[in-house]
Short mmCIF file of C-alpha atoms in Angstrom, two decimals:
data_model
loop_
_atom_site.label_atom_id
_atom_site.label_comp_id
_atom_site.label_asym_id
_atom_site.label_seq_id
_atom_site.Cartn_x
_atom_site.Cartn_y
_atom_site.Cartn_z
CA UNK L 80 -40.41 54.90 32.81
CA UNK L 81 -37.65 53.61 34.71
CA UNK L 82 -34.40 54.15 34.88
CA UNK L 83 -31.73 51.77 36.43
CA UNK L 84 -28.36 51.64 36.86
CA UNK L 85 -26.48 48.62 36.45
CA UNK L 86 -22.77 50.19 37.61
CA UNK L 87 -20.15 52.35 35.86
CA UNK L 88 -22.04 53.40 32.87
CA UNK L 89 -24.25 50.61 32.39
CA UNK L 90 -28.42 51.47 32.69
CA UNK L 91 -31.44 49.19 32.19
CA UNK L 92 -34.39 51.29 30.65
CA UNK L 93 -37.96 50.70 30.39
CA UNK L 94 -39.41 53.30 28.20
CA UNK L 95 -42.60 52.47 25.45
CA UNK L 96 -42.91 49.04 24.67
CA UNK L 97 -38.60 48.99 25.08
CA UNK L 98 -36.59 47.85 27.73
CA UNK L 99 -33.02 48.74 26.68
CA UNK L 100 -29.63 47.78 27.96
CA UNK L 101 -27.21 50.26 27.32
CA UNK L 102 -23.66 49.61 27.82
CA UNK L 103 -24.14 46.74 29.86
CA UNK L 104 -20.93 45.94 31.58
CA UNK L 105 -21.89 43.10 33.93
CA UNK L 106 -19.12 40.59 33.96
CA UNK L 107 -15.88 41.88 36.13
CA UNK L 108 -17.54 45.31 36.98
CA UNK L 109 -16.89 45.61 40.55
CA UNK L 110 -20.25 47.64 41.40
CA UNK L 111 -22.51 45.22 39.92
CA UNK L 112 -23.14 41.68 42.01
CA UNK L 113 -23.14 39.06 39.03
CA UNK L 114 -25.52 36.99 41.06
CA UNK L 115 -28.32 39.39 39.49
CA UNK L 116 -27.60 39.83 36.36
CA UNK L 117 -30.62 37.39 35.46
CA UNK L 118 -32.67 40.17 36.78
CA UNK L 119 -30.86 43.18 34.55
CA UNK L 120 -31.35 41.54 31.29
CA UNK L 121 -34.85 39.81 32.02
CA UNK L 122 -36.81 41.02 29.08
CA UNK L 123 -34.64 43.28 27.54
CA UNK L 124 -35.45 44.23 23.72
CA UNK L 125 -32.44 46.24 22.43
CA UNK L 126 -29.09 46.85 23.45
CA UNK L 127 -27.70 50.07 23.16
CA UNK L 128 -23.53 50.72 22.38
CA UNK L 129 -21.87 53.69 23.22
CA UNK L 130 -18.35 52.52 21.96
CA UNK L 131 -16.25 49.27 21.70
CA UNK L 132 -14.22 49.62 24.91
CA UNK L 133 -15.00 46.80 27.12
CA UNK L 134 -16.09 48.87 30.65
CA UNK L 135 -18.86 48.95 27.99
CA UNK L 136 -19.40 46.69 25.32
CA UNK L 137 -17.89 43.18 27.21
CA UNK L 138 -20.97 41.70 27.73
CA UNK L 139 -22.69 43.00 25.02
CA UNK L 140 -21.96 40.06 22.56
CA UNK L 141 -23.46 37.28 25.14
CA UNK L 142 -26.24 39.10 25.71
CA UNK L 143 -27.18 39.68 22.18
CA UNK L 144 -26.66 36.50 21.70
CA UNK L 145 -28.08 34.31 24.33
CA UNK L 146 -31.70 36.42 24.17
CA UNK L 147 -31.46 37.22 19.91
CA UNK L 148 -31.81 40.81 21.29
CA UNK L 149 -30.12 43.05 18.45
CA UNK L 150 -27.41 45.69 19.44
CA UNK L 151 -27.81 49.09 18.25
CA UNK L 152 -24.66 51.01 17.66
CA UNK L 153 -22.47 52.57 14.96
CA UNK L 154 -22.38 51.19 11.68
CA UNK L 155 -18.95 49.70 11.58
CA UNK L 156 -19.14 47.89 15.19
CA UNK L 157 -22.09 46.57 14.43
CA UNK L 158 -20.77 44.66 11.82
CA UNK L 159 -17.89 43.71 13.92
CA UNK L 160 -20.80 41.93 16.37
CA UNK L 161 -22.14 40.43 13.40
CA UNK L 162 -19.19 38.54 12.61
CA UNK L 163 -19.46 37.34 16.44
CA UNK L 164 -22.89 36.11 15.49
CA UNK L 165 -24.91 38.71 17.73
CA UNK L 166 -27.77 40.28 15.64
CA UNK L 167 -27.07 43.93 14.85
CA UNK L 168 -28.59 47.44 14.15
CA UNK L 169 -26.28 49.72 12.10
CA UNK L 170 -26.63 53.37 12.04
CA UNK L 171 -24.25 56.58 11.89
CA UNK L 172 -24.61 60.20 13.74
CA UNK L 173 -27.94 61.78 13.31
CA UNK L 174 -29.84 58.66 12.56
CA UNK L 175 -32.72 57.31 14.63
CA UNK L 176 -34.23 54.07 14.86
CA UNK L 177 -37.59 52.98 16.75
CA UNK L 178 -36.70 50.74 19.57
CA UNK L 179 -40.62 49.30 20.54
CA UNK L 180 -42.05 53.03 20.45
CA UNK L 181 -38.95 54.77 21.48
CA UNK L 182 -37.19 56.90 19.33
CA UNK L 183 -33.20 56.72 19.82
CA UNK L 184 -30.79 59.07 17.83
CA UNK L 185 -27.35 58.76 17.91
CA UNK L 186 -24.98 61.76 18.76
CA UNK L 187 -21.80 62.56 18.52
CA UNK L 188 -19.01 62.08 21.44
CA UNK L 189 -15.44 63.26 22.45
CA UNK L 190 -13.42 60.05 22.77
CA UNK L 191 -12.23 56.87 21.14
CA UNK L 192 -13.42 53.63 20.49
CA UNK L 193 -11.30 49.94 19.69
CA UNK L 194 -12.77 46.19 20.83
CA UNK L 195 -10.24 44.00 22.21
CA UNK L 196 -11.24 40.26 21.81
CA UNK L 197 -10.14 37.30 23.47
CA UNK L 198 -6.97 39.15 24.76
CA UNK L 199 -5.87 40.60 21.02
CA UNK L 200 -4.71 43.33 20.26
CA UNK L 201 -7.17 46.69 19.97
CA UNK L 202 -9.44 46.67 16.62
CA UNK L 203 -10.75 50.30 15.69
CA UNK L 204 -14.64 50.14 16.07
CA UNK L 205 -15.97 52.67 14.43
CA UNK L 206 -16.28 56.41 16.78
CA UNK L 207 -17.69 56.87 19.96
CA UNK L 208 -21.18 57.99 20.33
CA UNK L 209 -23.71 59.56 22.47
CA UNK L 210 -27.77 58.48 22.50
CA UNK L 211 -31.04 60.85 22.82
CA UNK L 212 -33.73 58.92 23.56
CA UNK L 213 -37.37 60.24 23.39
CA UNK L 214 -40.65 58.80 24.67
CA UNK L 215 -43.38 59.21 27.33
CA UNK L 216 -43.08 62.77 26.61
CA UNK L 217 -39.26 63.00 27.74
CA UNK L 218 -36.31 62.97 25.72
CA UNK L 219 -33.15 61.14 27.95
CA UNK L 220 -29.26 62.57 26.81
CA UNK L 221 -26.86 59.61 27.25
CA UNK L 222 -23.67 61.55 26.66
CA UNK L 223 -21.56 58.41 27.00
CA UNK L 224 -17.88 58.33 27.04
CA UNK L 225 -16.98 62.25 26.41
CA UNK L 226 -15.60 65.30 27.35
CA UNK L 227 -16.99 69.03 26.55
CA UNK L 228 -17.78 69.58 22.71
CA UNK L 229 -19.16 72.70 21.38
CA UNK L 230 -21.86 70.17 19.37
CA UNK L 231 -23.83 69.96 22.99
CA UNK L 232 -24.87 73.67 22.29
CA UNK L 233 -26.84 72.50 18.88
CA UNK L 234 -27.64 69.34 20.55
CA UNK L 235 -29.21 70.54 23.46
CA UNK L 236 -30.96 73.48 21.64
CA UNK L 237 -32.74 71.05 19.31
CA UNK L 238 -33.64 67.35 21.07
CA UNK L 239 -33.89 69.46 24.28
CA UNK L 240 -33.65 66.47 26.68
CA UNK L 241 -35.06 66.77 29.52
CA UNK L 242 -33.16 63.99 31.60
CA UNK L 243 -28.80 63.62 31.79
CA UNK L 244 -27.08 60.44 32.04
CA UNK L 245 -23.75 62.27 32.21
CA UNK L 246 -20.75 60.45 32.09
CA UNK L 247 -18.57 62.36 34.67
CA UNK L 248 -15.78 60.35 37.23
CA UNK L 249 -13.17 62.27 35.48
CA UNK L 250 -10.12 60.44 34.34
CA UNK L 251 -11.43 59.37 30.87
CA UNK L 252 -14.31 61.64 30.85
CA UNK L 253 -15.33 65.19 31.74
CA UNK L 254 -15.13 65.27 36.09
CA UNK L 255 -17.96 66.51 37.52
CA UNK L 256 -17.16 69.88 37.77
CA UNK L 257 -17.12 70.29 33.64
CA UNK L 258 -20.10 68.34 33.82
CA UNK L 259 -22.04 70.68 35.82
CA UNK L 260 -20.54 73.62 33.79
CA UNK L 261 -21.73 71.59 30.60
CA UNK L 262 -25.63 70.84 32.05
CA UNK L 263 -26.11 74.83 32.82
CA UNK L 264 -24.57 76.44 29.44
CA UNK L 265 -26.08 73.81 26.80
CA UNK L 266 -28.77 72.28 28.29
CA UNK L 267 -32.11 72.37 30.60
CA UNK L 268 -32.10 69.53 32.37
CA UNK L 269 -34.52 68.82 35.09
CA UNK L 270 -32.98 65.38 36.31
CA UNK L 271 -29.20 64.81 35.96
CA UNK L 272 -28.21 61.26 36.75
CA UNK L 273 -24.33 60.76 36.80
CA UNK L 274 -22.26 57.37 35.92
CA UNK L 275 -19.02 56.35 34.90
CA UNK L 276 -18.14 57.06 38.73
CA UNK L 277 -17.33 54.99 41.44
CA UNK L 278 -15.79 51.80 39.72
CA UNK L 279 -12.62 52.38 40.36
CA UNK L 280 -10.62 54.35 42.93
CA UNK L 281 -9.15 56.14 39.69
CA UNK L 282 -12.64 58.23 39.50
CA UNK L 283 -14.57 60.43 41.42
CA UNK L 284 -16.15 58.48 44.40
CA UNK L 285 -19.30 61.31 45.06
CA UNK L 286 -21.23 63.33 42.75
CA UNK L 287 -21.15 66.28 45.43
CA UNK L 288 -19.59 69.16 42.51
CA UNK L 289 -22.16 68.54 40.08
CA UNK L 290 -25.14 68.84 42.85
CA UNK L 291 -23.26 72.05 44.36
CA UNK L 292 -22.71 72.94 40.23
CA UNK L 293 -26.30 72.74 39.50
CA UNK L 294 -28.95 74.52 42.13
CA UNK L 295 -32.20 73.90 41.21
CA UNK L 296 -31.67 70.90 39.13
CA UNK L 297 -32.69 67.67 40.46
CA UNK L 298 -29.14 65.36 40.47
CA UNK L 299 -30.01 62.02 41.22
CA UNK L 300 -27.18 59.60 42.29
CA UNK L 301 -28.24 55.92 41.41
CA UNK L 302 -28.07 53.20 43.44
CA UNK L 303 -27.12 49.63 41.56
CA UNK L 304 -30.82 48.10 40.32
CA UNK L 305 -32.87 50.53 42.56
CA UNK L 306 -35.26 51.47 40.08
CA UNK L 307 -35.64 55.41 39.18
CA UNK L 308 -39.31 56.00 38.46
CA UNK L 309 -39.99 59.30 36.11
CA UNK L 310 -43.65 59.70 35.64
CA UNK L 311 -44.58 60.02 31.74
CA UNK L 312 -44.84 63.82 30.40
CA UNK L 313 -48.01 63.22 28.12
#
């Protein structure tokens, strides 16, 4: 499996037969150079929406629609990218769907969620979500846009991922101190990968809290397309 970040909260991963794009901000996000983003979406089968807001979702549409790769999201924005002509998988909290062997459930999140479309104003799309996402013996938490929720305790107790992609600069999202607080009473994570950090000088430039918040847990912070390798767990 790898793992890759493509700046702010967007990740490329290859997992199964899958390679998912997941929240693939590319155009405009100042830690991503544009001149590579043939190389993030080269062979991507699914893309993967957290929530409508554009750090997020902007690029999502040309994607989809330049490769026919289908975006998987919540029900009622994936009808909103159907109008746009991208193809579209629909599906609500607690669902899963098999993305080319991997099995993605959606999960709830603490946030908001709108599309705003050629400069119009915000359109409600849908709620905000989380993904787990489980294959080569490893389930990955992408907690997306969100803050503390007491649903992390059930969540953690019963997917019981294994890997974090915690969203954590603070601001619009937990910081990193609530995020290390969060990883230690709900879940067992051996890797914790933090995002949503960095973009702008608005949120936390260094993951330092959440390493000094979590001894003995490995806290990986990504570089843009350096590839994280995690061996399977079969």
């Amino acid at each position: 499996m790898n793992i890759i970040w493509l700046g702010h909260s967007g990740f490329r991963i290859e997992i199964e037969g899958a390679v998912l794009l997941i929240d693939p901000w590319l155009t405009g996000n100042p830690m991503f150079p544009e001149a590579r983003r043939a190389e993030a979406v080269a062979g991507a089968t699914h893309l993967l929406v957290t929530h409508g807001h554009g750090d997020h979702a902007a690029n999502a549409l040309s994607i989809a629609r330049e490769g026919n790769i289908p975006i998987a999201c919540i029900h009622e924005l994936s009808e909103w990218f159907e109008r746009q002509g991208a193809p579209a998988i629909g599906f609500g909290k607690g669902g899963t769907v098999d993305v080319g062997g991997a099995k993605v459930t959606m999960v709830n999140a603490s946030h908001s969620s709108s599309v705003d479309f050629k400069g119009g104003d915000p359109v409600p799309a849908g709620s905000e979500t989380g993904f787990m996402i489980a294959g080569e013996g490893h389930t990955i938490y992408v907690s997306g846009d969100t803050d503390i929720m007491a649903d992390m305790g059930w969540m953690g107790e019963y997917h019981a991922p294994d890997i974090g992609i915690l969203a954590c600069g603070g601001h619009y999202t937990m910081d990193m101190r609530r995020a290390a607080w969060v990883a230690r009473k709900y879940f067992n994570f051996r890797t914790v990968i933090p995002c949503h950090y960095r973009t702008f000088p608005l949120l936390a430039q260094s993951a330092e809290e959440l390493v000094a918040g979590l001894p003995g847990v490995e806290v990986i912070e990504p570089e843009v397309l350096a590839p994280i390798r995690i061996p399977a767990n079969i």
